[in-house]
Structure formats: C-alpha cells, structure tokens
CSV table of C-alpha atoms in Angstrom, one decimal:
chain,number,residue,atom,x,y,z
A,155,UNK,CA,4.6,25.2,21.6
A,156,UNK,CA,4.6,26.6,18.1
A,157,UNK,CA,5.6,23.3,16.5
A,158,UNK,CA,2.8,21.5,18.3
A,159,UNK,CA,0.3,23.9,16.7
A,160,UNK,CA,1.9,23.3,13.3
A,161,UNK,CA,1.5,19.5,13.7
A,162,UNK,CA,-2.0,19.9,15.0
A,163,UNK,CA,-2.9,22.0,11.9
A,164,UNK,CA,-1.4,19.2,9.7
A,165,UNK,CA,-3.5,16.6,11.5
A,166,UNK,CA,-6.7,18.7,11.1
A,167,UNK,CA,-6.0,19.1,7.4
A,168,UNK,CA,-5.3,15.4,7.0
A,169,UNK,CA,-8.5,14.4,8.8
A,170,UNK,CA,-10.5,16.8,6.7
A,171,UNK,CA,-9.0,15.3,3.5
A,172,UNK,CA,-9.7,11.8,4.9
A,173,UNK,CA,-13.4,12.5,5.3
A,174,UNK,CA,-13.8,14.2,2.0
A,175,UNK,CA,-12.0,11.6,-0.2
A,176,UNK,CA,-14.0,9.1,-2.2
A,177,UNK,CA,-11.6,6.2,-2.6
A,178,UNK,CA,-11.4,4.1,0.6
A,179,UNK,CA,-7.7,3.3,0.3
A,180,UNK,CA,-6.7,7.0,-0.1
A,181,UNK,CA,-8.9,7.8,2.8
A,182,UNK,CA,-7.2,5.2,5.0
A,183,UNK,CA,-3.8,6.6,4.0
A,184,UNK,CA,-5.0,10.1,5.1
A,185,UNK,CA,-6.0,8.6,8.4
A,186,UNK,CA,-2.5,7.2,8.6
A,187,UNK,CA,-1.2,10.7,8.1
A,188,UNK,CA,-3.2,11.8,11.1
A,189,UNK,CA,-1.5,9.0,13.0
A,190,UNK,CA,1.9,10.2,11.8
A,191,UNK,CA,1.1,13.7,13.1
A,192,UNK,CA,0.2,12.2,16.5
A,193,UNK,CA,3.4,10.2,16.5
A,194,UNK,CA,5.5,13.4,15.8
A,195,UNK,CA,3.6,15.1,18.6
A,196,UNK,CA,4.4,12.3,21.1
A,197,UNK,CA,8.1,12.7,20.0
A,198,UNK,CA,8.0,16.4,20.6
A,199,UNK,CA,6.5,15.9,24.1
A,200,UNK,CA,9.3,13.4,24.8
A,201,UNK,CA,7.3,10.2,24.9
A,202,UNK,CA,9.2,7.8,22.6
A,203,UNK,CA,7.4,4.7,23.8
A,204,UNK,CA,4.1,6.0,22.8
A,205,UNK,CA,5.6,7.3,19.5
A,206,UNK,CA,6.9,3.9,18.5
A,207,UNK,CA,3.6,2.2,19.4
A,208,UNK,CA,1.6,4.9,17.7
A,209,UNK,CA,3.7,4.7,14.5
A,210,UNK,CA,3.6,0.9,14.3
A,211,UNK,CA,-0.1,0.4,15.2
A,212,UNK,CA,-1.9,3.4,13.8
A,213,UNK,CA,-0.2,3.7,10.5
A,214,UNK,CA,1.1,0.3,9.5
A,215,UNK,CA,-1.5,-2.0,11.1
A,216,UNK,CA,-4.4,0.2,10.1
A,217,UNK,CA,-3.2,0.7,6.5
A,218,UNK,CA,-2.1,-2.9,6.0
A,219,UNK,CA,-5.2,-4.5,7.6
A,220,UNK,CA,-7.6,-2.4,5.6
A,221,UNK,CA,-5.5,-2.9,2.5
A,222,UNK,CA,-5.7,-6.7,3.1
A,223,UNK,CA,-9.5,-6.6,3.4
A,224,UNK,CA,-10.1,-4.1,0.7
A,225,UNK,CA,-11.1,-5.3,-2.7
A,226,UNK,CA,-13.5,-7.9,-1.3
A,227,UNK,CA,-16.1,-5.4,-0.3
A,228,UNK,CA,-16.7,-1.8,-0.8
A,229,UNK,CA,-13.7,0.1,-2.1
A,230,UNK,CA,-15.4,3.5,-2.7
A,231,UNK,CA,-17.5,5.6,-0.5
A,232,UNK,CA,-20.8,7.0,-1.8
A,233,UNK,CA,-21.8,10.3,-0.4
A,234,UNK,CA,-25.3,11.4,0.2
A,235,UNK,CA,-25.1,15.0,1.2
A,236,UNK,CA,-28.2,16.6,2.5
A,237,UNK,CA,-29.1,19.5,4.7
A,238,UNK,CA,-30.0,17.2,7.6
A,239,UNK,CA,-26.6,15.7,7.8
A,240,UNK,CA,-25.0,19.1,8.1
A,241,UNK,CA,-27.6,20.2,10.7
A,242,UNK,CA,-27.0,17.0,12.8
A,243,UNK,CA,-23.2,17.5,12.5
A,244,UNK,CA,-23.4,21.1,13.7
A,245,UNK,CA,-25.6,20.2,16.6
A,246,UNK,CA,-23.3,17.4,17.8
A,247,UNK,CA,-20.2,19.5,17.2
A,248,UNK,CA,-21.6,22.3,19.3
A,249,UNK,CA,-22.6,19.9,22.0
A,250,UNK,CA,-19.1,18.3,22.0
A,251,UNK,CA,-17.3,21.6,22.2
A,252,UNK,CA,-19.5,22.8,25.0
A,253,UNK,CA,-19.0,19.7,27.0
A,254,UNK,CA,-15.2,19.8,26.3
A,255,UNK,CA,-15.1,23.4,27.5
A,256,UNK,CA,-16.9,22.7,30.7
A,257,UNK,CA,-14.8,19.6,31.5
A,258,UNK,CA,-11.4,20.8,30.4
A,259,UNK,CA,-11.7,24.1,32.3
A,260,UNK,CA,-10.7,22.5,35.6
A,261,UNK,CA,-7.7,20.6,34.2
A,262,UNK,CA,-4.2,21.6,35.2
A,263,UNK,CA,-2.4,23.8,32.8
A,264,UNK,CA,-0.3,22.3,29.9
A,265,UNK,CA,3.1,21.2,31.1
A,266,UNK,CA,2.2,21.4,34.8
A,267,UNK,CA,0.6,18.1,35.6
A,268,UNK,CA,-0.6,17.0,39.1
A,269,UNK,CA,2.3,14.7,40.3
A,270,UNK,CA,0.7,12.7,43.0
A,271,UNK,CA,1.1,9.1,41.9
A,272,UNK,CA,3.6,9.6,39.1
A,273,UNK,CA,6.0,11.4,41.4
A,274,UNK,CA,6.3,8.2,43.4
A,275,UNK,CA,6.9,6.2,40.3
A,276,UNK,CA,9.6,8.6,39.0
A,277,UNK,CA,11.4,8.6,42.4
A,278,UNK,CA,11.2,4.9,43.2
A,279,UNK,CA,10.8,2.9,39.9
A,280,UNK,CA,14.5,2.4,39.3
A,281,UNK,CA,15.4,1.0,42.7
A,282,UNK,CA,12.3,-1.0,43.2
A,283,UNK,CA,12.1,-2.8,39.9
A,284,UNK,CA,15.6,-2.2,38.4
A,285,UNK,CA,14.2,-1.3,35.0
A,286,UNK,CA,15.8,1.8,33.4
A,287,UNK,CA,12.6,2.4,31.4
A,288,UNK,CA,10.1,3.8,33.8
A,289,UNK,CA,7.2,3.3,31.4
A,290,UNK,CA,7.9,-0.4,31.2
A,291,UNK,CA,8.3,-0.7,35.0
A,292,UNK,CA,4.9,1.0,35.4
A,293,UNK,CA,3.2,-1.1,32.7
A,294,UNK,CA,4.6,-4.5,33.7
A,295,UNK,CA,5.2,-4.1,37.4
A,296,UNK,CA,3.2,-1.5,39.2
A,297,UNK,CA,0.2,-1.8,36.9
A,298,UNK,CA,0.5,-5.3,35.5
A,299,UNK,CA,-3.2,-5.9,36.2
A,300,UNK,CA,-4.0,-3.4,33.4
A,301,UNK,CA,-1.6,-5.1,31.0
A,302,UNK,CA,-3.2,-8.5,31.8
A,303,UNK,CA,-6.6,-7.0,30.9
A,304,UNK,CA,-5.2,-5.7,27.6
A,305,UNK,CA,-3.7,-9.1,26.9
A,306,UNK,CA,-7.1,-10.6,27.5
A,307,UNK,CA,-8.8,-8.2,25.2
A,308,UNK,CA,-6.3,-9.0,22.4
A,309,UNK,CA,-6.7,-12.7,23.0
A,310,UNK,CA,-10.5,-12.5,22.9
A,311,UNK,CA,-10.4,-10.4,19.7
A,312,UNK,CA,-8.0,-12.9,18.0
A,313,UNK,CA,-10.3,-15.8,19.0
A,314,UNK,CA,-13.3,-13.8,17.7
A,315,UNK,CA,-11.7,-13.1,14.3
A,316,UNK,CA,-10.6,-16.6,13.9
A,317,UNK,CA,-14.0,-18.0,14.8
A,318,UNK,CA,-15.8,-15.7,12.4
A,319,UNK,CA,-13.4,-16.3,9.5
A,320,UNK,CA,-12.8,-20.0,10.0
A,321,UNK,CA,-13.0,-22.3,7.1
A,322,UNK,CA,-13.5,-25.6,8.8
A,323,UNK,CA,-16.8,-26.4,10.6
A,324,UNK,CA,-18.9,-24.2,8.4
A,325,UNK,CA,-21.9,-25.9,6.7
A,326,UNK,CA,-24.4,-24.7,4.3
A,327,UNK,CA,-27.9,-24.1,5.6
A,328,UNK,CA,-29.4,-27.0,3.9
A,329,UNK,CA,-26.8,-29.4,5.1
A,330,UNK,CA,-27.0,-28.5,8.7
A,331,UNK,CA,-29.4,-31.3,9.8
A,332,UNK,CA,-27.4,-34.1,8.4
A,333,UNK,CA,-25.0,-35.7,10.9
A,334,UNK,CA,-21.7,-35.6,8.8
A,335,UNK,CA,-21.3,-34.4,5.3
B,262,UNK,CA,-3.4,-13.1,-2.6
B,263,UNK,CA,-0.7,-13.4,-5.2
B,264,UNK,CA,2.9,-12.4,-4.8
B,265,UNK,CA,4.6,-9.3,-6.1
B,266,UNK,CA,7.2,-8.9,-8.8
B,267,UNK,CA,10.7,-10.3,-8.8
B,268,UNK,CA,12.3,-7.1,-7.6
B,269,UNK,CA,10.1,-7.0,-4.5
B,270,UNK,CA,10.7,-10.6,-3.7
B,271,UNK,CA,14.5,-10.2,-4.1
B,272,UNK,CA,14.6,-7.2,-1.8
B,273,UNK,CA,12.2,-8.8,0.7
B,274,UNK,CA,14.7,-11.6,1.2
B,275,UNK,CA,17.2,-9.1,2.7
B,276,UNK,CA,14.8,-6.7,4.5
B,277,UNK,CA,12.4,-9.2,6.3
B,278,UNK,CA,15.2,-10.6,8.5
B,279,UNK,CA,16.3,-7.1,9.6
B,280,UNK,CA,12.8,-6.1,10.5
B,281,UNK,CA,12.3,-9.3,12.5
B,282,UNK,CA,15.6,-8.7,14.2
B,283,UNK,CA,14.6,-5.1,15.1
B,284,UNK,CA,11.3,-6.4,16.6
B,285,UNK,CA,13.2,-8.9,18.7
B,286,UNK,CA,15.6,-6.2,19.8
B,287,UNK,CA,12.7,-3.9,20.8
B,288,UNK,CA,11.1,-6.8,22.8
B,289,UNK,CA,14.3,-7.8,24.6
B,290,UNK,CA,15.4,-4.3,25.5
B,291,UNK,CA,12.0,-3.1,26.6
B,292,UNK,CA,13.1,-2.5,30.1
B,293,UNK,CA,16.1,-0.4,29.1
B,294,UNK,CA,15.2,1.6,25.9
B,295,UNK,CA,11.8,2.9,24.7
B,296,UNK,CA,9.5,0.2,23.3
B,297,UNK,CA,8.5,-3.1,24.9
B,298,UNK,CA,6.4,-6.1,24.3
B,299,UNK,CA,3.5,-4.6,22.5
B,300,UNK,CA,5.5,-2.4,20.0
B,301,UNK,CA,8.1,-5.1,19.4
B,302,UNK,CA,5.4,-7.7,18.9
B,303,UNK,CA,3.7,-5.6,16.3
B,304,UNK,CA,7.0,-5.1,14.5
B,305,UNK,CA,7.5,-8.9,14.5
B,306,UNK,CA,4.0,-9.4,13.1
B,307,UNK,CA,4.7,-6.7,10.4
B,308,UNK,CA,7.8,-8.6,9.3
B,309,UNK,CA,5.7,-11.7,8.7
B,310,UNK,CA,3.0,-9.6,7.0
B,311,UNK,CA,5.8,-8.1,4.8
B,312,UNK,CA,6.8,-11.6,3.8
B,313,UNK,CA,3.2,-12.6,3.0
B,314,UNK,CA,2.6,-9.4,0.9
B,315,UNK,CA,5.7,-10.0,-1.2
B,316,UNK,CA,5.5,-13.8,-1.7
B,317,UNK,CA,1.8,-14.4,-1.7
B,318,UNK,CA,-0.6,-16.3,0.6
B,319,UNK,CA,0.1,-19.8,-0.6
B,320,UNK,CA,3.8,-19.8,0.2
B,321,UNK,CA,3.0,-18.3,3.6
B,322,UNK,CA,0.6,-21.1,4.4
B,323,UNK,CA,3.2,-23.7,3.5
B,324,UNK,CA,6.0,-22.1,5.5
B,325,UNK,CA,3.9,-21.1,8.5
B,326,UNK,CA,1.0,-23.4,9.3
B,327,UNK,CA,-2.0,-22.2,11.2
B,328,UNK,CA,-1.2,-24.4,14.2
B,329,UNK,CA,2.0,-22.5,14.8
B,330,UNK,CA,0.1,-19.2,15.1
B,331,UNK,CA,-2.5,-20.6,17.6
B,332,UNK,CA,0.2,-22.3,19.6
B,333,UNK,CA,2.3,-19.1,19.8
B,334,UNK,CA,-0.7,-17.0,20.8
B,335,UNK,CA,-1.8,-19.4,23.5
B,336,UNK,CA,1.7,-19.9,24.8
B,337,UNK,CA,2.2,-16.2,25.2
B,338,UNK,CA,-1.0,-15.8,27.1
B,339,UNK,CA,-0.2,-18.8,29.4
B,340,UNK,CA,3.4,-17.6,29.9
B,341,UNK,CA,2.2,-14.1,30.9
B,342,UNK,CA,-0.4,-15.4,33.3
B,343,UNK,CA,2.0,-17.8,34.9
B,344,UNK,CA,4.5,-15.0,35.5
B,345,UNK,CA,1.6,-13.3,37.4
B,346,UNK,CA,0.8,-16.5,39.3
B,347,UNK,CA,4.5,-16.9,40.1
B,348,UNK,CA,4.2,-13.7,42.1
B,349,UNK,CA,1.7,-15.4,44.4
B,350,UNK,CA,4.5,-17.6,45.7
B,351,UNK,CA,6.2,-14.4,47.1
B,352,UNK,CA,3.0,-12.7,48.4
B,353,UNK,CA,0.8,-11.1,45.8
B,354,UNK,CA,-0.2,-11.3,42.2
B,355,UNK,CA,2.5,-10.0,39.7
B,356,UNK,CA,5.1,-9.6,42.5
B,357,UNK,CA,8.6,-9.0,41.1
B,358,UNK,CA,10.1,-12.1,42.6
B,359,UNK,CA,13.5,-12.3,40.8
B,360,UNK,CA,16.2,-9.9,41.9
B,361,UNK,CA,16.2,-6.5,40.4
B,362,UNK,CA,19.8,-6.8,39.3
B,363,UNK,CA,22.1,-4.0,38.1
B,364,UNK,CA,20.2,-1.3,36.2
B,365,UNK,CA,20.9,-0.7,32.5
B,366,UNK,CA,22.0,-4.3,32.0
B,367,UNK,CA,20.1,-6.7,29.8
B,368,UNK,CA,19.6,-9.2,32.6
B,369,UNK,CA,18.0,-6.9,35.2
B,370,UNK,CA,14.5,-5.9,36.4
B,371,UNK,CA,13.4,-9.3,37.5
B,372,UNK,CA,10.3,-10.6,35.8
B,373,UNK,CA,9.8,-7.5,33.5
B,374,UNK,CA,11.9,-8.9,30.5
B,375,UNK,CA,10.1,-12.2,30.8
B,376,UNK,CA,6.7,-10.5,30.7
B,377,UNK,CA,7.9,-8.5,27.7
B,378,UNK,CA,8.9,-11.7,25.8
B,379,UNK,CA,5.5,-13.2,26.6
B,380,UNK,CA,3.6,-10.2,25.4
B,381,UNK,CA,5.8,-9.9,22.3
B,382,UNK,CA,5.1,-13.5,21.4
B,383,UNK,CA,1.4,-13.1,22.0
B,384,UNK,CA,1.0,-9.8,20.1
B,385,UNK,CA,3.2,-10.9,17.2
B,386,UNK,CA,1.4,-14.1,16.6
B,387,UNK,CA,-2.1,-12.7,17.4
B,388,UNK,CA,-1.9,-9.8,15.0
B,389,UNK,CA,-0.4,-12.0,12.3
B,390,UNK,CA,-3.2,-14.5,12.8
B,391,UNK,CA,-5.8,-11.7,12.4
B,392,UNK,CA,-4.1,-10.6,9.2
B,393,UNK,CA,-4.0,-14.1,7.9
B,394,UNK,CA,-7.7,-14.7,8.8
B,395,UNK,CA,-8.7,-11.5,7.1
B,396,UNK,CA,-6.8,-12.0,3.9
B,397,UNK,CA,-5.3,-15.4,3.2
B,398,UNK,CA,-7.6,-17.9,4.9
B,399,UNK,CA,-10.7,-16.4,3.3
B,400,UNK,CA,-9.1,-16.9,-0.1
B,401,UNK,CA,-8.5,-20.6,0.7
B,402,UNK,CA,-12.1,-21.0,1.6
B,403,UNK,CA,-13.3,-19.4,-1.6
B,404,UNK,CA,-11.0,-21.8,-3.6
B,405,UNK,CA,-12.1,-24.8,-1.7
B,406,UNK,CA,-15.7,-24.2,-2.5
B,407,UNK,CA,-15.2,-24.2,-6.2
C-alpha cells in the first residue's frame, strides 16, 4: 500500500507542475509523467495489459500528437490569474470532493471487490475460449460488443480528422459558386 | 516537417524494424501474454511515426501513400465486423465458432487472434493516419497554396 501512496504523491506533484508551467510542450510532458505514474500503479496492482496500453497511449501518443501539432498554433499558455478563478476553483473542488465522499462511501473496500460476474469469467474463461489471457477473452469474446463500439468510435474519429484536415475538395469562399476550378 | 540529423537517421534504420516487430508480436500473442490488438496497434503506429519524425514528411509520403492508410483502416474494420457476423452462422453475434484448441499455444482460442489482428491493423493505420493528417498533410496543403 505504501508504494501506491508514493506513486500517487508523484502523480499529484506532476499534475500540479503541469498546470503551473507556461510552455505548452513542458506541460504536456508533465501530463505524460502523470500517465507514467498511473502505468506504474497498474503494474503494482498486477494489471500488465492496462499498464502497456496506458504507457503507449497516454505518454507516447499524447506527447507525440501534441508535439506534431505544436508550433502551428499556440505554444505558450498565458495566465490571467484573478480572485474569481480561485473562488470558482474552490467551489467546484469542494462540490467534487463532497460528491465523491457520498458516492465512494458505499463502495467495497480496497482489495475486496464484489466478485459476481468476474468470478464466472475467472473460473470459465480458459475452458470456454481457450485464451490464456483472461483480459483478452473478456474483451474479444464475452464482451465483444463493447470492443465493436470502441472500434466504431476510433473509425469515426479517424474519418472526422481526415475530413477536417483534407487537402483535396477545399475551395476558397469566392470560388465556391463556380462549377469546377 | 523536415528530417532529423544523420545520427538519428542512421539509428532509426536499426530501431524502427525492432519496434514494428515488437508491435506485431504483441498483436499476435494477445491471447497468451498481456497486450492485444489495441496496444500492439498503437506500437505499430508509433514505429511508423518514429520513421516519419526521423526522415521527414516528404519521404514518408513517398514510401507510404495515403491510399494504403485508408485501405488498412477500412480493411481492419470490415475484418472485425465480418468475424462478428461469422458468429451468426453458429447462433449469435461474435460467437467463437472455431475450436478453442490447446491453451498456451499460438493457434488457439478460436476467433480471438483473428479479432486481435483486425483491431491491430485498424488501430495502427488509424492512429498513423491521424498523425499524418495533423502534421504532414497540413504541410503539403500549405506548400500547394503557394
């Protein structure tokens, strides 16, 4: 448990640094440090699948994608600190903490989950699907509908990005009425 | 986007293949070891991104045309959906028709490795297409205007 708290403190410090930095790239790298902390936490909790995905997506894709788009737009963040921002922050933080305390009070204790559905998966996944990795057998066999939804989301987002960033088919506003230019 | 220095290019020649191979390994062994289609697909996309960052956008556009990316993305989606529809032949959507096989072997677990390959193809080409659209294609449009 102690190492989890150490990693959690690291993530808190990194996120505080990410908010307070001015350069956008350094800020993004600090967010990547938060993702690294989450990855280590998944490893400590014995979830290597999540750790791999977290490491690859959170750190590399976030940093690289933002690095790829940086330099064309804003690269620095301009602060406007005022009393109102702090007041709004404290109100929302207090509301969030109160709602979290109310809703997390009834959850099962840490390390003692309710094993209703997952117990069935753990007992029967190997013989029913033949996959040694239970996570994969849940994702691609028992709950393949969810994965199909995720694939649809990714497909739609790729189509959206390509449609917004396309180079062909774009016309200037004054040429739009002409048939073919 | 211009390429990086000679040292980076030289080392990239050796490392990019290994990263791609590691991604393919993660995809193919998704039902045995941790990982799977999504994580492996992202690693495959990252190996291509590594190549683009080192060698610059122009060389990437020559070696990997846009049509390849769209075909890969669509093929992965159709492949995954057809695996689901294949299950209808046995009873219900996404039924694991093929035999489960012997556990801990590469050829086991029925349709799960096939789904992993489909998702890996889809995620790899899709994320790389997003990266290209955000960085390289935009540059081409700016140069075309001038």
